[in-house]
CSV table of C-alpha atoms in Angstrom, one decimal:
chain,number,residue,atom,x,y,z
A,1,MET,CA,-35.2,25.2,7.6
A,2,ASN,CA,-31.7,26.1,7.2
A,3,LEU,CA,-32.5,29.1,5.3
A,4,ASP,CA,-35.0,30.3,7.9
A,5,ARG,CA,-32.4,29.9,10.6
A,6,PHE,CA,-29.9,31.8,8.5
A,7,VAL,CA,-32.3,34.7,8.0
A,8,GLN,CA,-33.1,34.8,11.8
A,9,ALA,CA,-29.5,34.8,12.6
A,10,ARG,CA,-28.8,37.6,10.3
A,11,ARG,CA,-31.7,39.6,11.8
A,12,ALA,CA,-30.4,39.0,15.2
A,13,ALA,CA,-27.0,40.0,14.2
A,14,ALA,CA,-28.4,43.1,12.7
A,15,ALA,CA,-30.4,43.9,15.8
A,16,LEU,CA,-27.3,43.2,17.9
A,17,GLY,CA,-25.2,45.6,15.7
A,18,ALA,CA,-27.7,48.3,15.9
A,19,LEU,CA,-27.9,48.1,19.7
A,20,VAL,CA,-24.2,48.2,19.8
A,21,GLY,CA,-24.2,51.2,17.6
A,22,THR,CA,-26.9,52.9,19.7
A,23,LEU,CA,-24.8,52.2,22.9
A,24,ALA,CA,-21.8,53.6,21.2
A,25,LEU,CA,-23.6,56.7,20.1
A,26,CYS,CA,-24.8,57.3,23.6
A,27,THR,CA,-21.4,56.7,24.9
A,28,ALA,CA,-20.1,59.4,22.4
A,29,CYS,CA,-22.8,61.7,23.5
A,30,VAL,CA,-22.0,61.4,27.2
A,31,GLY,CA,-18.3,61.7,26.4
A,32,ALA,CA,-19.1,64.7,24.3
A,33,SER,CA,-20.9,66.4,27.2
A,34,THR,CA,-18.3,65.7,29.8
A,35,PRO,CA,-15.9,68.2,28.5
A,36,GLY,CA,-18.6,70.8,28.5
A,37,THR,CA,-19.4,70.1,32.1
A,38,THR,CA,-15.8,70.2,32.9
A,39,SER,CA,-15.3,73.5,31.1
A,40,THR,CA,-18.4,74.9,32.8
A,41,GLY,CA,-17.1,73.6,36.1
A,42,THR,CA,-13.6,75.1,35.4
A,43,GLY,CA,-15.3,78.4,34.5
A,44,THR,CA,-17.1,78.3,37.8
A,45,VAL,CA,-13.9,77.5,39.6
A,46,VAL,CA,-12.1,80.2,37.7
A,47,ALA,CA,-14.9,82.6,38.6
A,48,LYS,CA,-14.7,81.6,42.2
A,49,THR,CA,-10.9,82.0,42.0
A,50,SER,CA,-11.4,85.4,40.6
A,51,SER,CA,-13.9,86.2,43.1
A,52,THR,CA,-11.6,84.9,45.9
A,53,GLY,CA,-8.9,86.8,44.3
A,54,THR,CA,-10.9,90.0,44.3
A,55,GLY,CA,-11.9,89.3,47.8
A,56,THR,CA,-8.3,88.8,48.7
A,57,GLY,CA,-7.4,92.1,47.0
A,58,GLY,CA,-10.2,93.7,49.0
A,59,ALA,CA,-8.8,92.3,52.1
A,60,THR,CA,-5.3,93.6,51.2
A,61,GLY,CA,-6.8,96.9,50.5
A,62,GLY,CA,-8.6,96.7,53.8
A,63,GLY,CA,-5.2,95.9,55.4
A,64,ALA,CA,-3.7,98.9,53.8
A,65,THR,CA,-6.4,101.0,55.0
A,66,THR,CA,-5.8,99.7,58.5
A,67,THR,CA,-2.1,100.2,58.2
A,68,SER,CA,-2.9,103.8,57.1
A,69,GLY,CA,-5.2,104.2,60.0
A,70,THR,CA,-2.4,102.9,62.2
A,71,GLY,CA,-0.1,105.5,60.7
A,72,SER,CA,-2.6,108.1,61.3
A,73,THR,CA,-2.9,107.0,65.0
A,74,THR,CA,0.9,107.1,65.2
A,75,GLY,CA,0.8,110.7,63.9
A,76,SER,CA,-1.7,111.5,66.5
A,77,GLY,CA,0.6,109.9,68.9
A,78,GLY,CA,3.2,112.0,67.5
A,79,GLY,CA,0.9,115.0,67.8
A,80,THR,CA,0.3,113.7,71.3
A,81,GLY,CA,4.2,113.5,71.6
A,82,GLY,CA,4.3,116.9,70.0
A,83,THR,CA,1.6,118.2,72.7
A,84,THR,CA,3.3,116.2,75.6
A,85,GLY,CA,6.6,117.8,74.2
A,86,GLY,CA,5.0,121.2,74.5
A,87,THR,CA,3.8,120.4,78.1
A,88,GLY,CA,7.3,119.1,78.7
A,89,GLY,CA,8.5,122.4,77.6
A,90,THR,CA,6.6,124.3,80.2
A,91,GLY,CA,8.0,121.8,82.5
A,92,GLY,CA,11.4,122.6,81.1
A,93,SER,CA,11.0,126.1,82.3
A,94,THR,CA,10.5,124.7,85.8
A,95,SER,CA,13.5,122.5,85.2
A,96,ASN,CA,15.5,125.4,84.2
A,97,ALA,CA,14.7,127.1,87.3
A,98,GLY,CA,16.4,124.3,89.1
A,99,SER,CA,15.2,122.4,92.1
A,100,ASN,CA,17.1,124.8,94.5
A,101,THR,CA,15.3,128.1,93.9
A,102,CYS,CA,16.3,130.7,96.4
A,103,LEU,CA,13.9,131.2,99.3
A,104,VAL,CA,12.7,134.6,100.1
A,105,ARG,CA,13.7,134.2,103.7
A,106,TYR,CA,17.3,133.6,102.6
A,107,LEU,CA,17.4,136.7,100.2
A,108,ASN,CA,18.1,140.2,100.9
A,109,GLY,CA,16.8,142.8,98.2
A,110,THR,CA,18.2,146.3,97.5
A,111,VAL,CA,18.2,148.9,94.8
A,112,GLY,CA,21.7,149.0,93.3
A,113,ALA,CA,23.1,151.2,90.5
A,114,SER,CA,20.7,153.4,88.7
A,115,GLN,CA,20.9,155.6,85.5
A,116,GLY,CA,18.5,158.1,84.3
A,117,THR,CA,17.5,158.7,80.7
A,118,ALA,CA,14.8,160.9,79.0
A,119,GLY,CA,11.5,159.9,80.5
A,120,SER,CA,12.8,156.8,82.5
A,121,VAL,CA,15.1,155.7,85.0
A,122,TYR,CA,16.9,152.4,85.1
A,123,VAL,CA,17.7,150.8,88.5
A,124,ASN,CA,19.1,147.3,89.4
A,125,ILE,CA,17.2,145.2,91.8
A,126,VAL,CA,20.0,143.1,93.5
A,127,PHE,CA,19.3,139.9,95.3
A,128,LYS,CA,21.9,138.6,97.9
A,129,ASN,CA,22.0,134.9,99.0
A,130,LEU,CA,22.1,135.1,102.9
A,131,ASN,CA,22.1,131.2,103.2
A,132,ASN,CA,25.2,129.0,103.8
A,133,ALA,CA,24.3,126.9,100.8
A,134,PRO,CA,24.0,127.8,96.9
A,135,CYS,CA,20.7,128.5,95.4
A,136,THR,CA,19.4,129.5,92.0
A,137,LEU,CA,17.3,132.1,90.3
A,138,TYR,CA,15.8,132.0,86.9
A,139,GLY,CA,13.7,134.3,84.7
A,140,TYR,CA,11.8,137.5,85.6
A,141,PRO,CA,11.0,138.8,89.1
A,142,GLY,CA,7.6,140.3,89.7
A,143,VAL,CA,7.7,143.9,90.5
A,144,SER,CA,5.2,146.6,91.6
A,145,PHE,CA,5.1,149.9,93.4
A,146,GLY,CA,4.0,149.9,97.1
A,147,LYS,CA,2.5,152.6,99.3
A,148,GLY,CA,2.6,152.8,103.0
A,149,GLY,CA,4.6,150.1,104.9
A,150,PRO,CA,6.8,150.2,108.0
A,151,GLY,CA,7.2,153.8,109.6
A,152,THR,CA,4.2,155.2,107.7
A,153,GLY,CA,1.4,154.0,109.9
A,154,VAL,CA,-0.3,152.7,106.8
A,155,THR,CA,-0.4,149.1,105.5
A,156,LEU,CA,1.7,148.5,102.5
A,157,THR,CA,-0.5,148.2,99.5
A,158,GLN,CA,0.3,147.7,95.7
A,159,VAL,CA,-0.1,150.8,93.5
A,160,GLY,CA,-0.8,150.6,89.8
A,161,ALA,CA,0.1,147.8,87.2
A,162,PRO,CA,2.9,145.3,87.9
A,163,ALA,CA,6.0,145.4,85.7
A,164,ASP,CA,5.9,144.0,82.1
A,165,LYS,CA,8.7,141.6,81.0
A,166,ASN,CA,11.4,143.1,79.0
A,167,PRO,CA,13.0,140.3,76.9
A,168,ALA,CA,16.3,142.3,76.2
A,169,VAL,CA,18.1,139.8,78.3
A,170,ALA,CA,17.9,136.0,77.6
A,171,LYS,CA,16.7,133.9,80.5
A,172,THR,CA,19.6,132.0,82.2
A,173,LEU,CA,20.0,129.9,85.3
A,174,VAL,CA,21.9,132.0,87.9
A,175,THR,CA,23.5,130.3,90.8
A,176,LEU,CA,24.1,132.4,93.9
A,177,GLN,CA,26.9,131.0,96.1
A,178,PRO,CA,26.7,131.9,99.9
A,179,GLY,CA,26.9,135.6,99.9
A,180,GLY,CA,26.6,135.7,96.2
A,181,TYR,CA,24.5,138.1,93.9
A,182,ALA,CA,22.1,138.3,91.1
A,183,TYR,CA,20.3,141.3,89.7
A,184,ALA,CA,17.4,142.3,87.4
A,185,THR,CA,17.4,145.7,85.7
A,186,LEU,CA,14.0,147.6,86.1
A,187,GLN,CA,13.0,150.4,83.9
A,188,ILE,CA,10.7,153.1,85.7
A,189,GLY,CA,8.8,155.3,83.3
A,190,ASP,CA,8.2,158.8,84.5
A,191,ALA,CA,4.6,159.2,85.7
A,192,GLY,CA,4.7,162.7,84.4
A,193,ASN,CA,4.8,161.3,80.8
A,194,TYR,CA,1.0,160.7,81.1
A,195,PRO,CA,-1.9,163.0,81.5
A,196,SER,CA,-2.8,163.4,85.1
A,197,ALA,CA,-6.3,162.3,84.5
A,198,THR,CA,-5.1,159.2,82.9
A,199,CYS,CA,-2.2,158.4,85.4
A,200,ASN,CA,-3.8,159.7,88.6
A,201,PRO,CA,-0.1,159.9,90.2
A,202,THR,CA,0.6,159.3,93.8
A,203,PRO,CA,3.8,159.0,95.8
A,204,THR,CA,5.1,155.4,96.7
A,205,THR,CA,7.6,154.2,99.3
A,206,TYR,CA,8.5,150.7,98.4
A,207,LEU,CA,9.2,148.3,95.4
A,208,MET,CA,7.3,145.1,96.2
A,209,VAL,CA,9.4,142.3,94.6
A,210,TYR,CA,8.7,138.6,94.0
A,211,PRO,CA,12.0,136.9,93.1
A,212,PRO,CA,11.7,134.6,90.2
A,213,ASN,CA,9.6,131.4,90.8
A,214,THR,CA,8.6,132.3,94.3
A,215,SER,CA,5.4,133.3,96.0
A,216,ASN,CA,6.6,135.6,98.9
A,217,GLN,CA,7.7,139.1,98.3
A,218,LEU,CA,10.5,141.3,99.3
A,219,TYR,CA,9.9,145.0,100.3
A,220,ILE,CA,12.7,147.2,99.1
A,221,PRO,CA,12.5,150.8,100.1
A,222,TYR,CA,12.3,153.1,97.2
A,223,THR,CA,10.6,156.4,96.9
A,224,SER,CA,9.0,157.4,93.6
A,225,THR,CA,5.8,158.5,92.0
A,226,ALA,CA,3.5,156.0,90.4
A,227,CYS,CA,0.4,156.0,88.3
A,228,THR,CA,-2.5,154.5,90.3
A,229,SER,CA,-4.4,153.5,87.1
A,230,SER,CA,-3.8,150.0,86.2
A,231,SER,CA,-4.1,150.7,82.5
A,232,VAL,CA,-0.8,152.6,82.6
A,233,VAL,CA,2.3,150.4,82.7
A,234,THR,CA,5.5,152.4,83.8
A,235,LEU,CA,7.5,149.3,85.0
A,236,HIS,CA,9.5,147.0,82.7
A,237,VAL,CA,11.8,144.4,84.2
A,238,GLU,CA,14.6,142.2,82.6
A,239,ALA,CA,15.5,138.7,83.5
A,240,VAL,CA,18.0,138.1,86.4
A,241,GLN,CA,21.7,138.0,85.7
A,242,ALA,CA,24.6,137.2,87.8
A,243,GLY,CA,26.4,139.8,89.7
A,244,THR,CA,25.2,143.2,90.9
A,245,GLY,CA,25.2,145.0,87.6
A,246,GLY,CA,27.8,147.6,88.6
């Protein structure tokens, strides 16, 4: 009886030991698999971090693109500034003309000093301020020949092409004090320089003059011969200057 109990006790102990060993082995298996899972998880996290990092890089790149786009827009704005600056330049001419441009009704126009050269004559168109306040002139007058007018019984009409601008004199703002003068030199080419069939010459009686930056004309008596053909330009005018020109 005692021997049987001893044997049974040993068997129970052996079975218990086997069970404990099995449990220990399973625990070791579980413990061994955990780092793998953690490693895989870490790898996934790293992959996500890398992906996120790439995404962030992409976003940064996108931001750079946006910044570049903004810069381009600013450039366009500059262009726009450059274009507004150009428009502003045209406005600058108006500004240079001053806000007190001489009105035709307060100007007297005459032909002043003249000088002849081969094939041309140079005359000064002189403007006098008849007003009791200063006024300004800036740039080129418009000049053309006229035929008819007072004392002829014929309505005054323009003959031929208007004067081209001669840039020999720089444009400057000229202030005419009350009773003051400004002038512009006009070159008149000889109509005889051109074939009659091309020029179709005719006598003229007036110079029709628009003072700079005005829309009304002065009619200045001046007899000459002009080409009626608008394709022949015999007049060239300089910008106004202070004084009478001699």
